[in-house]
PDB file of N, CA and C in Angstrom:
ATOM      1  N   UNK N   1       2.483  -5.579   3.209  1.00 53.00           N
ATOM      2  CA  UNK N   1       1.157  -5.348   2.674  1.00 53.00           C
ATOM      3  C   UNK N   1       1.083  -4.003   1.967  1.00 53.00           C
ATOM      4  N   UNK N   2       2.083  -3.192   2.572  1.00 72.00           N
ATOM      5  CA  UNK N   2       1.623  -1.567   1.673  1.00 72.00           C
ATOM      6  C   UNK N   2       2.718  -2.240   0.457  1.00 72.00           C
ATOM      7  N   UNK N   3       3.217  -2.215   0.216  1.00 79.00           N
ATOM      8  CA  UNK N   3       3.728  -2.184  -1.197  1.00 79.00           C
ATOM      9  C   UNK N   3       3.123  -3.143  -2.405  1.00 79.00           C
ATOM     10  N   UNK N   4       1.907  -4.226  -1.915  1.00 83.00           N
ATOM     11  CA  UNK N   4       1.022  -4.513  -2.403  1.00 83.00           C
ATOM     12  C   UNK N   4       0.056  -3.380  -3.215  1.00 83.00           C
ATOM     13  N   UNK N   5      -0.123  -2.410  -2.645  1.00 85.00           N
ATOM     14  CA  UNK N   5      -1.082  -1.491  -3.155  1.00 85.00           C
ATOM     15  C   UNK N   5      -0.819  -1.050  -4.562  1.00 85.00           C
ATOM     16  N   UNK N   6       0.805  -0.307  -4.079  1.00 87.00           N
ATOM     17  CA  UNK N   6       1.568   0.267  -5.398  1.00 87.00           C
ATOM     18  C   UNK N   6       1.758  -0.366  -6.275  1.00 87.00           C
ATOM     19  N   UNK N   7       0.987  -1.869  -6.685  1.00 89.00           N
ATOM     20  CA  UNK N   7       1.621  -2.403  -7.475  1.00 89.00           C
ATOM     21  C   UNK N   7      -0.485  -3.129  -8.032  1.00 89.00           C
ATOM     22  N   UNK N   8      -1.248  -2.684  -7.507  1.00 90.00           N
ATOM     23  CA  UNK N   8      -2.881  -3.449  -7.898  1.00 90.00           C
ATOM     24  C   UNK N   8      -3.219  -2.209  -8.931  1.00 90.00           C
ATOM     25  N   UNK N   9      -3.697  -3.165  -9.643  1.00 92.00           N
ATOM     26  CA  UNK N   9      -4.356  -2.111 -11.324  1.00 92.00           C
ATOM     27  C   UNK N   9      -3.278  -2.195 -11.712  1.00 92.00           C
ATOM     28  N   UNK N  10      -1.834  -2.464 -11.996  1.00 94.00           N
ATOM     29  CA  UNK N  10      -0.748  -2.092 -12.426  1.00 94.00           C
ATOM     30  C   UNK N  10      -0.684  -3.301 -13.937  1.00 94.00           C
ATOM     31  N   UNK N  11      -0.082  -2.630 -15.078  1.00 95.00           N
ATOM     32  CA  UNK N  11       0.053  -3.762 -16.447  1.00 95.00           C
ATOM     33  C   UNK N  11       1.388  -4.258 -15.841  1.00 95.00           C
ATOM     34  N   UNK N  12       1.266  -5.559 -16.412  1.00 95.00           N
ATOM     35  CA  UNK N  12       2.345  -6.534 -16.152  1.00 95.00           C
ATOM     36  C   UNK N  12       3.182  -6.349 -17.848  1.00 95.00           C
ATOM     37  N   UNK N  13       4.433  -5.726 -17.861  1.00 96.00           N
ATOM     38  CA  UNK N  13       5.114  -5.423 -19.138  1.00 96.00           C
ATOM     39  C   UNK N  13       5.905  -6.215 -19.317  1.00 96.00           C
ATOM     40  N   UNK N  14       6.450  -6.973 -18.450  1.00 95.00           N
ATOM     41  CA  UNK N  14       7.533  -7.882 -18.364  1.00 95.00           C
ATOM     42  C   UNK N  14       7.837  -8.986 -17.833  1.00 95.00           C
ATOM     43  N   UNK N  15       8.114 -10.571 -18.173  1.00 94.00           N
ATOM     44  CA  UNK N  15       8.418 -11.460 -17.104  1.00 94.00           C
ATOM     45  C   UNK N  15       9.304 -12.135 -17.728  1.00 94.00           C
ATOM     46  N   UNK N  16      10.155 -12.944 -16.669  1.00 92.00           N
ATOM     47  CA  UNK N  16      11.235 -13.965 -17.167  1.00 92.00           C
ATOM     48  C   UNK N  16      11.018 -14.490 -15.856  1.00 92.00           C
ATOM     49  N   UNK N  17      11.855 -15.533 -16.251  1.00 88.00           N
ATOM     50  CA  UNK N  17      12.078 -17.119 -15.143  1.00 88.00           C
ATOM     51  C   UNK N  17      12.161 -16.676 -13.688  1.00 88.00           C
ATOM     52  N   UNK N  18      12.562 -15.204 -13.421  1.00 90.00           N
ATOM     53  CA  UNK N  18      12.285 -15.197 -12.182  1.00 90.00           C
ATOM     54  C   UNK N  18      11.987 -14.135 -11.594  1.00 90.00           C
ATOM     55  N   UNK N  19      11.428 -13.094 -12.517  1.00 93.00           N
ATOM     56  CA  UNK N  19      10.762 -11.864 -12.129  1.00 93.00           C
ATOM     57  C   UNK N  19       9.783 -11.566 -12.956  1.00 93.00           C
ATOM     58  N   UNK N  20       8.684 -10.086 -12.996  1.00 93.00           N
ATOM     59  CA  UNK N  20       7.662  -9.718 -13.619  1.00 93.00           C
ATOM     60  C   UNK N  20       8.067  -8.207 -12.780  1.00 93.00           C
ATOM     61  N   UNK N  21       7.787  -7.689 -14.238  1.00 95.00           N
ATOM     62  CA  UNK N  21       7.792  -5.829 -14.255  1.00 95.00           C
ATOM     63  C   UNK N  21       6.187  -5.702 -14.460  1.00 95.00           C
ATOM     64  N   UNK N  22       6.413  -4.401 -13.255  1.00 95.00           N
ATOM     65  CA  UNK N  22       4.920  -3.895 -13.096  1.00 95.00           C
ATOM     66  C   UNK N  22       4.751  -2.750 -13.199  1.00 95.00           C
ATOM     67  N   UNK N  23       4.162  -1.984 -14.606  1.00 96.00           N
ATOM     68  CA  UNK N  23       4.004  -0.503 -15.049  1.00 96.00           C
ATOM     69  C   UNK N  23       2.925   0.258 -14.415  1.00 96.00           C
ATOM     70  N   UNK N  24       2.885   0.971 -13.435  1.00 95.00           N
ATOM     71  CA  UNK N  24       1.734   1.626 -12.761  1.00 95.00           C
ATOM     72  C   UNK N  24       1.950   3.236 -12.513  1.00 95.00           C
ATOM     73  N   UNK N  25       1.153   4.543 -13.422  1.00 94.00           N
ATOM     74  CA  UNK N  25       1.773   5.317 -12.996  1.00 94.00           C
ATOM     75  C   UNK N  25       2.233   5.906 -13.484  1.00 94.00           C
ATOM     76  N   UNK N  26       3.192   5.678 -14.702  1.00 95.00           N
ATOM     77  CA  UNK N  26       4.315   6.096 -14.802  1.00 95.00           C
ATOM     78  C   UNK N  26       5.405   5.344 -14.264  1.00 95.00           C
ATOM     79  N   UNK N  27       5.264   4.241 -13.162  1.00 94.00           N
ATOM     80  CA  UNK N  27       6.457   3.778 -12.421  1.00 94.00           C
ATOM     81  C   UNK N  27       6.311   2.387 -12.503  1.00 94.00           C
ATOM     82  N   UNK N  28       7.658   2.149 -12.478  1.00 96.00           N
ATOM     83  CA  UNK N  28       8.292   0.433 -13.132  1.00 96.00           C
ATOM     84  C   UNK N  28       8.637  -0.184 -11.960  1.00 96.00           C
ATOM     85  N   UNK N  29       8.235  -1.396 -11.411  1.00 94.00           N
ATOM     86  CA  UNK N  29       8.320  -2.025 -10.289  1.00 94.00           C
ATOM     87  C   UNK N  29       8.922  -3.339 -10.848  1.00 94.00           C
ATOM     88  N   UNK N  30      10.136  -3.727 -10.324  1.00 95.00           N
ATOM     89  CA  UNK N  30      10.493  -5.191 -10.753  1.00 95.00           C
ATOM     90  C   UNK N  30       9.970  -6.182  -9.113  1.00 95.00           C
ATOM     91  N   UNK N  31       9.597  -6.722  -9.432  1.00 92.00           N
ATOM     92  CA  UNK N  31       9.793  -8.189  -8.020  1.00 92.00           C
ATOM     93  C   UNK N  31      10.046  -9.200  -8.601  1.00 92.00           C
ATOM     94  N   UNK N  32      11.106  -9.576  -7.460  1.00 92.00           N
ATOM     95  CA  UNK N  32      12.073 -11.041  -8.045  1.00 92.00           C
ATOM     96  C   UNK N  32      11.329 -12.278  -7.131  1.00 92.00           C
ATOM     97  N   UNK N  33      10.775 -13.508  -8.396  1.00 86.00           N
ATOM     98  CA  UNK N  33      10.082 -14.017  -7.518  1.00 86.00           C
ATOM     99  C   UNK N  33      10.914 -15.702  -7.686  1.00 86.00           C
ATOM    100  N   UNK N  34      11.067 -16.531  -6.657  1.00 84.00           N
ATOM    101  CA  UNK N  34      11.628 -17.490  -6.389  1.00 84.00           C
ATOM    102  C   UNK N  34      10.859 -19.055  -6.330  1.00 84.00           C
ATOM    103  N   UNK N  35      10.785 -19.550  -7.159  1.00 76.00           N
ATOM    104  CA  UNK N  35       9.693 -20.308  -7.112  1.00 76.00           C
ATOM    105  C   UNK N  35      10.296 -21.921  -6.469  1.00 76.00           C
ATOM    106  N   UNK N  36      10.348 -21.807  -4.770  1.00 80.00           N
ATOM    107  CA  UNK N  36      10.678 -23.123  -4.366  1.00 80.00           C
ATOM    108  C   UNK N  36       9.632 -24.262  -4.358  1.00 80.00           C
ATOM    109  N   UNK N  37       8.521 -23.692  -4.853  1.00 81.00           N
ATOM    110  CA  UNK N  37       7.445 -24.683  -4.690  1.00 81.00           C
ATOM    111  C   UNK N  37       6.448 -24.089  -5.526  1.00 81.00           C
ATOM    112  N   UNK N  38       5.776 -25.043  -6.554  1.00 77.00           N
ATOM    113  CA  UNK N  38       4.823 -24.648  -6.978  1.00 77.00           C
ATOM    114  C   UNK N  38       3.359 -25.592  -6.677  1.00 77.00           C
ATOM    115  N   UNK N  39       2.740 -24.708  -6.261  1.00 78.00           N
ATOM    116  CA  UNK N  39       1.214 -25.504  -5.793  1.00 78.00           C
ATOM    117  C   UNK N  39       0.123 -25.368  -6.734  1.00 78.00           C
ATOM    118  N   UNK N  40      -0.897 -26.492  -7.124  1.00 78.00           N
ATOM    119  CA  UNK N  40      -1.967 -26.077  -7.666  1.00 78.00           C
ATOM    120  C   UNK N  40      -3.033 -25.925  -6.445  1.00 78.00           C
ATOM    121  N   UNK N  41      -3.586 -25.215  -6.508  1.00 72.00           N
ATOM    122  CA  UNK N  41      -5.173 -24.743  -6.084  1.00 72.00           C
ATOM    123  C   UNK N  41      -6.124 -25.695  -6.032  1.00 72.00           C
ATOM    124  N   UNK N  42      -6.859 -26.173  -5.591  1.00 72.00           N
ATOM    125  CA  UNK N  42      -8.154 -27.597  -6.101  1.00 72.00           C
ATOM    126  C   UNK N  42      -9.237 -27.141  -6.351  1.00 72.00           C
ATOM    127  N   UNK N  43      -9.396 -25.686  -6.163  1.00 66.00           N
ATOM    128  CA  UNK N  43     -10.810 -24.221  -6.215  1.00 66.00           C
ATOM    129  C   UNK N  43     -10.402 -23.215  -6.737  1.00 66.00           C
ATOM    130  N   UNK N  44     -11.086 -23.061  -7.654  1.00 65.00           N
ATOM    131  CA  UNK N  44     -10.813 -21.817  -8.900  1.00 65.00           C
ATOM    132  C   UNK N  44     -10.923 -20.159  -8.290  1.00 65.00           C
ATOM    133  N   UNK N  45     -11.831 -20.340  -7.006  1.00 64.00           N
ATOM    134  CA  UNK N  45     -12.563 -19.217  -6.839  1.00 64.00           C
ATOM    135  C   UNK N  45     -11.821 -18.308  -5.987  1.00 64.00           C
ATOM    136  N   UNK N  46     -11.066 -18.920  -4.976  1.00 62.00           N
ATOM    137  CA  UNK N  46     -10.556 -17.980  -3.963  1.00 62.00           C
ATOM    138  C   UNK N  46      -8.686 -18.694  -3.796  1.00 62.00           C
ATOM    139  N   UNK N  47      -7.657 -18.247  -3.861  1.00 61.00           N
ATOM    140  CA  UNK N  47      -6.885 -18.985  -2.748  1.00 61.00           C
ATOM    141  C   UNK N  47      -7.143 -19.035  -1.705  1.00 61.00           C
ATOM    142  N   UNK N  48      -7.883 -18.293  -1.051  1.00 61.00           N
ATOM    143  CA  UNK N  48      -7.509 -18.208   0.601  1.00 61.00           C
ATOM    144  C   UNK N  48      -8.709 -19.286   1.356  1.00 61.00           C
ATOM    145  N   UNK N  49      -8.028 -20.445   1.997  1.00 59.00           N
ATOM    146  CA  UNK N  49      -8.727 -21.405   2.417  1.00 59.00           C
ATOM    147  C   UNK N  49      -9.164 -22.638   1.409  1.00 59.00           C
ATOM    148  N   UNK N  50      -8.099 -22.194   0.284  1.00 54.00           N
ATOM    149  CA  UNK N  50      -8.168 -23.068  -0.502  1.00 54.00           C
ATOM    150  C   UNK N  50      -7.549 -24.636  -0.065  1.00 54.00           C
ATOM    151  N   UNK N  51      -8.004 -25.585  -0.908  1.00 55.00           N
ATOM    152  CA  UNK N  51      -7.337 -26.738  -0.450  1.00 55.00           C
ATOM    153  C   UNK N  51      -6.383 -26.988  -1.134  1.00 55.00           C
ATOM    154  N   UNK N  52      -4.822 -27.882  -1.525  1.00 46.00           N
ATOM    155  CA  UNK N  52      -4.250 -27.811  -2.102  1.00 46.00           C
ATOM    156  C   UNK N  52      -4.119 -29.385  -2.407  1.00 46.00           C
TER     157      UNK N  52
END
């Protein structure tokens, strides 16, 4: 959860098939993201308690 922080308000400068660069700062954050599943949402408004 803390390294969530360092990375909110941050511009998104970069993405490919399995990461996104995050400029915040002055500082460049890569996270490599793995997509074994992709879900749609059925509610626009929140994920959390969303139905899928």
């Amino acid at each position: 959860m803390n390294n969530n922080k360092k990375i909110v308000g941050g511009d998104i400068i970069g993405i490919g098939s399995d990461f996104v660069v995050i400029h915040k700062q002055g500082k460049r954050f890569l996270i490599e993201v793995n997509f074994a599943s992709l879900k749609e949402l059925k509610f626009s408004t929140t994920p959390y308690g969303s139905q899928i």
